[in-house]
Coordinates of C-alpha atoms and ligand atoms in Angstrom, one line a residue:
X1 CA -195.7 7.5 59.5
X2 CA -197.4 9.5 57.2
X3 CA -195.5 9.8 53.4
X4 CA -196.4 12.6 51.0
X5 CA -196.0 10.2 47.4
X6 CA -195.9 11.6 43.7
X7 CA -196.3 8.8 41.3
X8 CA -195.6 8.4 38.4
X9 CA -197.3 5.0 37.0
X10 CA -199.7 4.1 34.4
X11 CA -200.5 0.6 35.4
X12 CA -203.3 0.2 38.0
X13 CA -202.2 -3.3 39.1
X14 CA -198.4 -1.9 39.8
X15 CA -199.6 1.3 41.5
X16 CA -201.9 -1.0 43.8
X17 CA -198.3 -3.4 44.5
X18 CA -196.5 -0.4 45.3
X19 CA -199.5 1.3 47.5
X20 CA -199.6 -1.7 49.5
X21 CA -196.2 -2.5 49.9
X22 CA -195.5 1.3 51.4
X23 CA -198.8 0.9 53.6
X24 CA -197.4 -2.8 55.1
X25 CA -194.0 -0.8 55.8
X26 CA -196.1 1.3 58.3
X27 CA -196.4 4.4 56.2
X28 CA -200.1 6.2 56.0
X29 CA -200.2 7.5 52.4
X30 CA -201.2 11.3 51.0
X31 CA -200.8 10.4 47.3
X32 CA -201.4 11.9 43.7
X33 CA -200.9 9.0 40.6
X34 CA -200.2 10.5 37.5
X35 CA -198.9 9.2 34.0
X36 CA -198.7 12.5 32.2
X37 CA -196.1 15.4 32.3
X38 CA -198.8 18.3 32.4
X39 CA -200.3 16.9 35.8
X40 CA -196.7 16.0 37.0
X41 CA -195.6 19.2 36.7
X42 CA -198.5 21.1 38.0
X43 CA -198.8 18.5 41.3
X44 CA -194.9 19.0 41.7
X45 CA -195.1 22.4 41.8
X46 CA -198.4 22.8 44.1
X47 CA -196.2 20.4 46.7
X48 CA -194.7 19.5 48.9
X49 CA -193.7 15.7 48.3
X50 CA -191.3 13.5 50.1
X51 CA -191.0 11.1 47.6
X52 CA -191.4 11.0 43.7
X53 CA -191.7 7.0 43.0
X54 CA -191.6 6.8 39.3
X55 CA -191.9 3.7 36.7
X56 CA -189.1 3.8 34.1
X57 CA -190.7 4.1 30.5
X58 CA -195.1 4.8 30.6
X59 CA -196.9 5.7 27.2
X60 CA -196.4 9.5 27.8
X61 CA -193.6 10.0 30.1
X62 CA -190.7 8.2 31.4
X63 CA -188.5 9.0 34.7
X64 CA -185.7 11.0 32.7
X65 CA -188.4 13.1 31.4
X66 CA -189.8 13.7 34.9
X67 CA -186.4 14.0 36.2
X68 CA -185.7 16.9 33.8
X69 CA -189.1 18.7 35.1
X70 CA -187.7 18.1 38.5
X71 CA -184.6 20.0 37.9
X72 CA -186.0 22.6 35.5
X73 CA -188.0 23.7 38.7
X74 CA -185.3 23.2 41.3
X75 CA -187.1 20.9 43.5
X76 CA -185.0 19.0 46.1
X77 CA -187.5 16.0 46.7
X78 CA -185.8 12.1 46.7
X79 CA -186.6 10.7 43.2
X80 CA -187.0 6.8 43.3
X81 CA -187.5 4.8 40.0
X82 CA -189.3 1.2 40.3
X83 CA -189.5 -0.4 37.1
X84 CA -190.9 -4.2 35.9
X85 CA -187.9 -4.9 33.7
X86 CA -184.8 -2.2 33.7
X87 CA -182.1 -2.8 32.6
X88 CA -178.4 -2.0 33.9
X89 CA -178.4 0.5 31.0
X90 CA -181.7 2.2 32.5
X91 CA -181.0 2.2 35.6
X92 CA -177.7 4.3 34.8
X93 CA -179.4 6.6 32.9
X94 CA -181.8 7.4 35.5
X95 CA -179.2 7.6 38.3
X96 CA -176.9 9.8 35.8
X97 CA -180.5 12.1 35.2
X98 CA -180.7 12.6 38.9
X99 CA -182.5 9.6 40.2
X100 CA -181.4 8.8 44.1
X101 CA -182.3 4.7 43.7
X102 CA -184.2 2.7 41.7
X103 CA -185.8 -0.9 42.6
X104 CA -187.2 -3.9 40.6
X105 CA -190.9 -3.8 40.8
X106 CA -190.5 -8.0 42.1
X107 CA -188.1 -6.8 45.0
X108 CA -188.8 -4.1 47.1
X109 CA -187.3 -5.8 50.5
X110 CA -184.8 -2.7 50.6
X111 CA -187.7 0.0 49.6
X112 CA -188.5 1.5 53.0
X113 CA -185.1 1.6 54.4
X114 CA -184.4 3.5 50.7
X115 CA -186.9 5.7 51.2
X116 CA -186.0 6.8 54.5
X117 CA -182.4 7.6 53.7
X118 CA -183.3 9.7 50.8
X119 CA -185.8 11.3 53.2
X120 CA -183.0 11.9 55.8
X121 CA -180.5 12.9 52.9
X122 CA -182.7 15.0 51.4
X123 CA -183.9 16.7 54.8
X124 CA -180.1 17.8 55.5
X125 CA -179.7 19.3 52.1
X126 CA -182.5 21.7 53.1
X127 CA -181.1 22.3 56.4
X128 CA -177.5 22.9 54.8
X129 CA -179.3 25.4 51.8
X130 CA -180.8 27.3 54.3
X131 CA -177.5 27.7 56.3
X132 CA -175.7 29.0 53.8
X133 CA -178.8 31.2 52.9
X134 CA -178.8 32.8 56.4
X135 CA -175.1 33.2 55.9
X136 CA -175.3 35.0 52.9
X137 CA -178.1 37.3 54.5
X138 CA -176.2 38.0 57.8
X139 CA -173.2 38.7 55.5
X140 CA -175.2 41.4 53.3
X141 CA -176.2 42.8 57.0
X142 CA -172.8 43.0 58.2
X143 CA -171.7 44.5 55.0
X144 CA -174.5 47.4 55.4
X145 CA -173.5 47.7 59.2
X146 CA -169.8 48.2 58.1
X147 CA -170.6 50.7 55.2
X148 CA -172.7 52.9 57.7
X149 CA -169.6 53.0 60.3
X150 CA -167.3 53.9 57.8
X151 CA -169.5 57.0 55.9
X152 CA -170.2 57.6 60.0
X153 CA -166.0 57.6 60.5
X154 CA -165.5 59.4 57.2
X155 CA -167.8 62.6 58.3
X156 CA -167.1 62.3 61.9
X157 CA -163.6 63.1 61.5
X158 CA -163.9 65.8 58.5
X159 CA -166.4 67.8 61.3
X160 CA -163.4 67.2 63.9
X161 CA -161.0 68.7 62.0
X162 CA -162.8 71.9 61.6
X163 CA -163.0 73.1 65.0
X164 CA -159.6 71.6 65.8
X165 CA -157.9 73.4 63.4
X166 CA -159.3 76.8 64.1
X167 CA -158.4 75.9 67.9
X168 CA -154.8 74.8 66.7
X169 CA -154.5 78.3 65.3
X170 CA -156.2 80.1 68.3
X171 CA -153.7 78.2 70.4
X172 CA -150.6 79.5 68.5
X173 CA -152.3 83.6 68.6
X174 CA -152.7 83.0 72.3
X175 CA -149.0 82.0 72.8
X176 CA -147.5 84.8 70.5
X177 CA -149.8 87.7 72.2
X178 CA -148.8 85.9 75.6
X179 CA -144.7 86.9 74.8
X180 CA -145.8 90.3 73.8
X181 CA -147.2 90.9 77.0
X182 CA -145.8 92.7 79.9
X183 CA -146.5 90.4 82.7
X184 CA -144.5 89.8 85.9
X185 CA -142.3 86.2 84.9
X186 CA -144.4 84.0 87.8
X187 CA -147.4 84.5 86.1
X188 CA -146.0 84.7 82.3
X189 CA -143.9 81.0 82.7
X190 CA -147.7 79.6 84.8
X191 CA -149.2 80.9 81.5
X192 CA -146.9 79.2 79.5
X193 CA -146.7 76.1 81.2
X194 CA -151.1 76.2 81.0
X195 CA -150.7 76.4 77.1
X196 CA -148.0 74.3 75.9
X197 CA -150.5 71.7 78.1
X198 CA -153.2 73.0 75.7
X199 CA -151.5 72.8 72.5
X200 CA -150.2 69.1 73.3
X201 CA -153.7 68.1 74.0
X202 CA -154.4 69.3 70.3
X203 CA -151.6 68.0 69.0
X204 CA -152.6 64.5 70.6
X205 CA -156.2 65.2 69.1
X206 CA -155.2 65.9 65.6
X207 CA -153.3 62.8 65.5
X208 CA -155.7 60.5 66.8
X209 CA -158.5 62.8 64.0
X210 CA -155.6 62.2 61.1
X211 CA -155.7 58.4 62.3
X212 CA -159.3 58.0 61.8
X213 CA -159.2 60.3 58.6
X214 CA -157.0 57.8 57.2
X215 CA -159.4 55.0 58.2
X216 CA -161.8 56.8 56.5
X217 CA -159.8 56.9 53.3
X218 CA -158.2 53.6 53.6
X219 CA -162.1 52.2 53.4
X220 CA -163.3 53.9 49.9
X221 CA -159.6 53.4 48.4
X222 CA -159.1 57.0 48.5
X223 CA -155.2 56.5 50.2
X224 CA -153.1 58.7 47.8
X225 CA -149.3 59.0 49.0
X226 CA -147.5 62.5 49.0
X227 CA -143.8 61.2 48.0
X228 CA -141.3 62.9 49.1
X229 CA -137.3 62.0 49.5
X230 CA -136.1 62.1 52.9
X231 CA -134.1 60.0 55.4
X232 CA -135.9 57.6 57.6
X233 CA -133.6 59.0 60.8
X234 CA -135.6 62.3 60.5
X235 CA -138.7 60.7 60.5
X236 CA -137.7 58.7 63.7
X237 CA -136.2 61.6 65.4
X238 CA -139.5 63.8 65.0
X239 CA -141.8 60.8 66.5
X240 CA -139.5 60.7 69.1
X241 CA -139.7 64.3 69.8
X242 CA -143.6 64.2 69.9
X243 CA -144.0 61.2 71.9
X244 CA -141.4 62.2 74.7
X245 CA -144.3 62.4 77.0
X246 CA -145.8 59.1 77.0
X247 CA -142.2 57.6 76.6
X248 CA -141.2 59.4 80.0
X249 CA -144.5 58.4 81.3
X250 CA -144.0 54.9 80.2
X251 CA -141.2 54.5 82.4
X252 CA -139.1 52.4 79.1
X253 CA -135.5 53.3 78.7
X254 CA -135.3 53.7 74.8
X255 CA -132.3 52.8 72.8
X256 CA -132.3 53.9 69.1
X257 CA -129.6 52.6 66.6
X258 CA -129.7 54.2 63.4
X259 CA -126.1 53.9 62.4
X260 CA -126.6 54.9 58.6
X261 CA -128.8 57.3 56.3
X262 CA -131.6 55.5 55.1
X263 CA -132.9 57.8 52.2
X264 CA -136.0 56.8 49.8
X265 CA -139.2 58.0 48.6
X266 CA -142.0 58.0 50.6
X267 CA -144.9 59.6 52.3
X268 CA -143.2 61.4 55.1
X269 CA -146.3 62.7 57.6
X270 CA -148.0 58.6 56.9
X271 CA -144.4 56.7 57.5
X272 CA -144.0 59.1 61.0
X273 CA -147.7 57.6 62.0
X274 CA -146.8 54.0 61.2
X275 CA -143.2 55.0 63.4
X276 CA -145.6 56.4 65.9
X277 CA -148.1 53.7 66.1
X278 CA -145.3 51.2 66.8
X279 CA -143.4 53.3 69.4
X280 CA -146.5 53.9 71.4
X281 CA -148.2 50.7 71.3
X282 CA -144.2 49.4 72.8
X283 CA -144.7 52.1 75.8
X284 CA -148.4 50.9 76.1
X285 CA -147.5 47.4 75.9
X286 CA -144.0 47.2 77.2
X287 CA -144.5 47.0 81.1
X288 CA -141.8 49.9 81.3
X289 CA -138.6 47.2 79.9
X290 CA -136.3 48.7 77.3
X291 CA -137.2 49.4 74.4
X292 CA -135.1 49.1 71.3
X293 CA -135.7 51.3 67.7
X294 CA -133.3 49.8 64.9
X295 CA -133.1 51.0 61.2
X296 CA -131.1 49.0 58.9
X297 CA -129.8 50.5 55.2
X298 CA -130.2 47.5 52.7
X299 CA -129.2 48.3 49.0
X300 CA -133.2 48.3 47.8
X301 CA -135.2 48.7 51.0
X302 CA -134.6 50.3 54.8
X303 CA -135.7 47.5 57.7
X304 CA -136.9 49.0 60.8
X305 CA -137.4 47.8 63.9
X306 CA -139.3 48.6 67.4
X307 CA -138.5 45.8 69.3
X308 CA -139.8 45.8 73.5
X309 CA -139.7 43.2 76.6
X310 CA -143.3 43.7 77.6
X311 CA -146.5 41.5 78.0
X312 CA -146.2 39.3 73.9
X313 CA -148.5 38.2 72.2
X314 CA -150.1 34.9 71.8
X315 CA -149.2 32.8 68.4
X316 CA -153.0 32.7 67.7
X317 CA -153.5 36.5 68.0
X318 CA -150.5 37.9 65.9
X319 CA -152.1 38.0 62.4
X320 CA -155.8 39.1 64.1
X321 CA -153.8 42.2 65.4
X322 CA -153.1 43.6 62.1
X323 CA -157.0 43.5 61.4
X324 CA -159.3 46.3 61.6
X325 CA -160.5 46.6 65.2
X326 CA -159.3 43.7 66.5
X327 CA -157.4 44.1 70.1
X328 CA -155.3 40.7 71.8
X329 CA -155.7 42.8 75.1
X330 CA -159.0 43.7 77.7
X331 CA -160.1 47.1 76.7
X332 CA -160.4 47.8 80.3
X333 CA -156.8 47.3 80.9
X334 CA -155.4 49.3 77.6
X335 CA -157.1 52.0 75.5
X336 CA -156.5 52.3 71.9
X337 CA -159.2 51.6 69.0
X338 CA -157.4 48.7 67.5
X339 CA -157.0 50.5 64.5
X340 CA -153.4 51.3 64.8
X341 CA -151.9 48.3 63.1
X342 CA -154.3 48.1 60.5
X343 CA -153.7 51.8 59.5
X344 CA -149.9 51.0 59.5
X345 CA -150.2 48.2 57.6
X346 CA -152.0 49.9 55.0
X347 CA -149.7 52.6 54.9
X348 CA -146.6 50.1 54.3
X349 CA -148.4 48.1 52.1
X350 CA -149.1 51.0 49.9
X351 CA -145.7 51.7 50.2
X352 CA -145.1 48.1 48.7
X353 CA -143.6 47.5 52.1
X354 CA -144.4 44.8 54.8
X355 CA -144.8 44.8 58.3
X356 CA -144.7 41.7 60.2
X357 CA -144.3 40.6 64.1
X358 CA -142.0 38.4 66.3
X359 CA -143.5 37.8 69.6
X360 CA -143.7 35.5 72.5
X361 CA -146.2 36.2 75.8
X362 CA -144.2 37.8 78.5
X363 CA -141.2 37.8 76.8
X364 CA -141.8 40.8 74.2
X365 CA -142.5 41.9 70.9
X366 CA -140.7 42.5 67.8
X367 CA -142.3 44.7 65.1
X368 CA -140.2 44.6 61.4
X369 CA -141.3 47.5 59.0
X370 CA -139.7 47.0 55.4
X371 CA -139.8 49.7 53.1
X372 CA -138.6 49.5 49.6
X373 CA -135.7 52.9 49.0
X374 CA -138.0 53.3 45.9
X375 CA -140.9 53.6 48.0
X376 CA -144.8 54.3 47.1
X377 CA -144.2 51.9 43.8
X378 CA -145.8 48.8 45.0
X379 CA -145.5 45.4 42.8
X380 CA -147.7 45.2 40.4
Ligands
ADP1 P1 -154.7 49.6 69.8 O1 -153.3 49.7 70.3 O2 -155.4 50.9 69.6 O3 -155.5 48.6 70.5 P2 -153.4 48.5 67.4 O4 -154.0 48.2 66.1 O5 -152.2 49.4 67.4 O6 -154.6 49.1 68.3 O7 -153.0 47.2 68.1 C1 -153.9 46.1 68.1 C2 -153.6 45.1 69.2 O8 -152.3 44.5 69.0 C3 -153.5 45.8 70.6 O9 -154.8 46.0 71.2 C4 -152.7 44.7 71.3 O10 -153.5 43.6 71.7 C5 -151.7 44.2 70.3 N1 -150.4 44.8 70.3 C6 -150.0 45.8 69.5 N2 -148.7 46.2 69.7 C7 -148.3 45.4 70.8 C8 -147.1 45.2 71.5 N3 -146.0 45.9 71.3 N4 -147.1 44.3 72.5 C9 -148.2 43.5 72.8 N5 -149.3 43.6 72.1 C10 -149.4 44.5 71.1

């Protein structure tokens, strides 16, 4: 087997011992003797070695001196000291400096089996450095990948908006010239009927632009809330109101218990798209069971609650789900971006709220949305 050996000896006689010793072990040498730091360091460097063998103490040098060269230059090769005569005191000294063994020049029985656990030890270290070096690389490429998609997001969505709006506005002309208009009532409610369609398909779009606008924000820290004091029943009754389509189309039977006023401080048009989020993921997810809305008043925070009977959510998945683009469901089977929660739990949090699930597969899930009264003031 062939060995790659740096010593470190100033004896002929005891560099001849060793030579033959590692040659009757089976090992064909490649070999560069030294007793002086300057050629040390310069064969160290040129490399690579699988083995330093060093004497303890030589005129110039000694193997805590070579030991510090080793470490000054980051070399990872396995450093073993044979000495004539060292003592315990040495020998921990030289293990303490770095040193991996070290052997009595009159017994080197155990030598080779040393040598090729060091060889071994050292041989995962490098496997393990590099490892966490291509970690650290595929991490820094990730990082890149995710900046682009974001500052992708960010301007996607601003270019959206433009001609959304104008067509928002368009939409609304169209309906006011439409009721100014003589027409015979067939063909003014057919009219009608054509562009309250339109105008929910923008609404739906605008929404879904605002949700990625706020992913947008979310990313370069940019979420500022617009506070405003109103009570939490509003805000609920308004979500309802937009999503009575995909309720209806859902097929749940909704049951909302709001007993009491729940008035506090927040950011109205962001609390109505966690509301939203919630109420339409239980359609999408709630295999057309009941589903329940629940506000509780507490003395410092409002508790809501969408709660449905539909397909659960595994144990393993219900902290994933509140990730950025992560989905517990086939994308085949449901649409959605897997952004929803995340957004939500954003919005909450900046709230210095929580949001937090209960749920069991094929039972249903439970979705709990605390929200301080003082709201937008979270904990330092
Ligand atoms: P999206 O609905 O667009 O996929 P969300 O962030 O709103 O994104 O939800 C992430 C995932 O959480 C969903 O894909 C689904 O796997 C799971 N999930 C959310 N709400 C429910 C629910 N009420 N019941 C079952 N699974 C749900």
């Amino acid at each position: 087997m062939q060995l790659r050996v740096l010593m470190l000896e100033d004896s002929d006689n005891d560099a001849d011992l060793l030579l033959r010793h590692l040659r009757k072990s089976g090992y064909t040498l490649d070999y560069v003797r030294t007793e002086t730091p300057e050629v040390f360091r310069e064969a160290l460097q040129r490399g690579p070695w699988d083995l330093i063998l060093s004497d303890f103490t030589m005129p110039r040098f000694s193997a805590p001196d070579a030991l510090a060269i080793v470490k000054e230059l980051a070399i990872d090769v396995p450093f073993i000291v044979v000495s004539g005569s060292i003592g315990e005191a040495a020998a921990v000294e030289a293990m303490k400096a770095g040193a991996h063994d070290f052997f009595l020049k009159g017994n080197l029985a155990r030598l080779a089996a040393a040598i090729e656990r060091e060889r071994a030890e050292a041989l995962l270290r490098h496997q393990h450095r590099r490892a966490v070096e291509e970690l650290r690389e595929s991490q820094a490429q990730l990082r890149d990948a995710v900046h682009a998609r974001d500052a992708f997001l960010s301007i996607a969505s601003h270019e959206l908006k433009t001609p959304l709006t104008s067509l928002s506005l368009q939409v609304e002309s169209a309906a006011q010239i439409l009721q100014g208009l003589a027409l015979d009532t067939g063909s003014a409610s057919r009219l009608e009927a054509k562009l309250k369609g339109v105008s929910r398909q923008v609404t739906r779009l605008t929404t879904l632009i605002n949700g990625l606008l706020d992913v947008a924000r979310i990313t370069s820290d940019r979420m500022q809330l617009s506070l405003d004091r109103f009570d939490l029943r509003e805000a609920i009754d308004s979500v309802l109101t937009g999503a009575e389509d995909i309720i209806a189309r859902s097929r749940s039977i909704l049951r909302v218990d709001t007993p009491a006023p729940a008035v506090g401080s927040w950011d109205r048009l962001r609390i109505e798209s966690v509301i939203f989020n919630l109420v339409s993921n239980a359609t999408k997810f709630g295999a057309s069971k009941p589903i329940r809305i629940a506000l509780e008043t507490h003395p410092t925070e409002a508790v809501l609650v969408v709660a449905d009977q539909g397909i659960g959510i595994e144990p393993s998945e219900q902290e994933r789900i509140f990730r950025r683009f992560e989905r517990a469901v086939p994308e085949k089977h449901f649409g959605g971006l897997g952004l929803g929660l995340w957004v939500a739990r954003e919005i909450v949090e900046a709230h210095g709220g929580s949001i937090s699930v209960t749920s069991e597969p094929g039972v249903g899930s439970t979705f709990t949305v605390r929200l301080p009264i003082a709201g937008g003031a979270p904990p330092a």
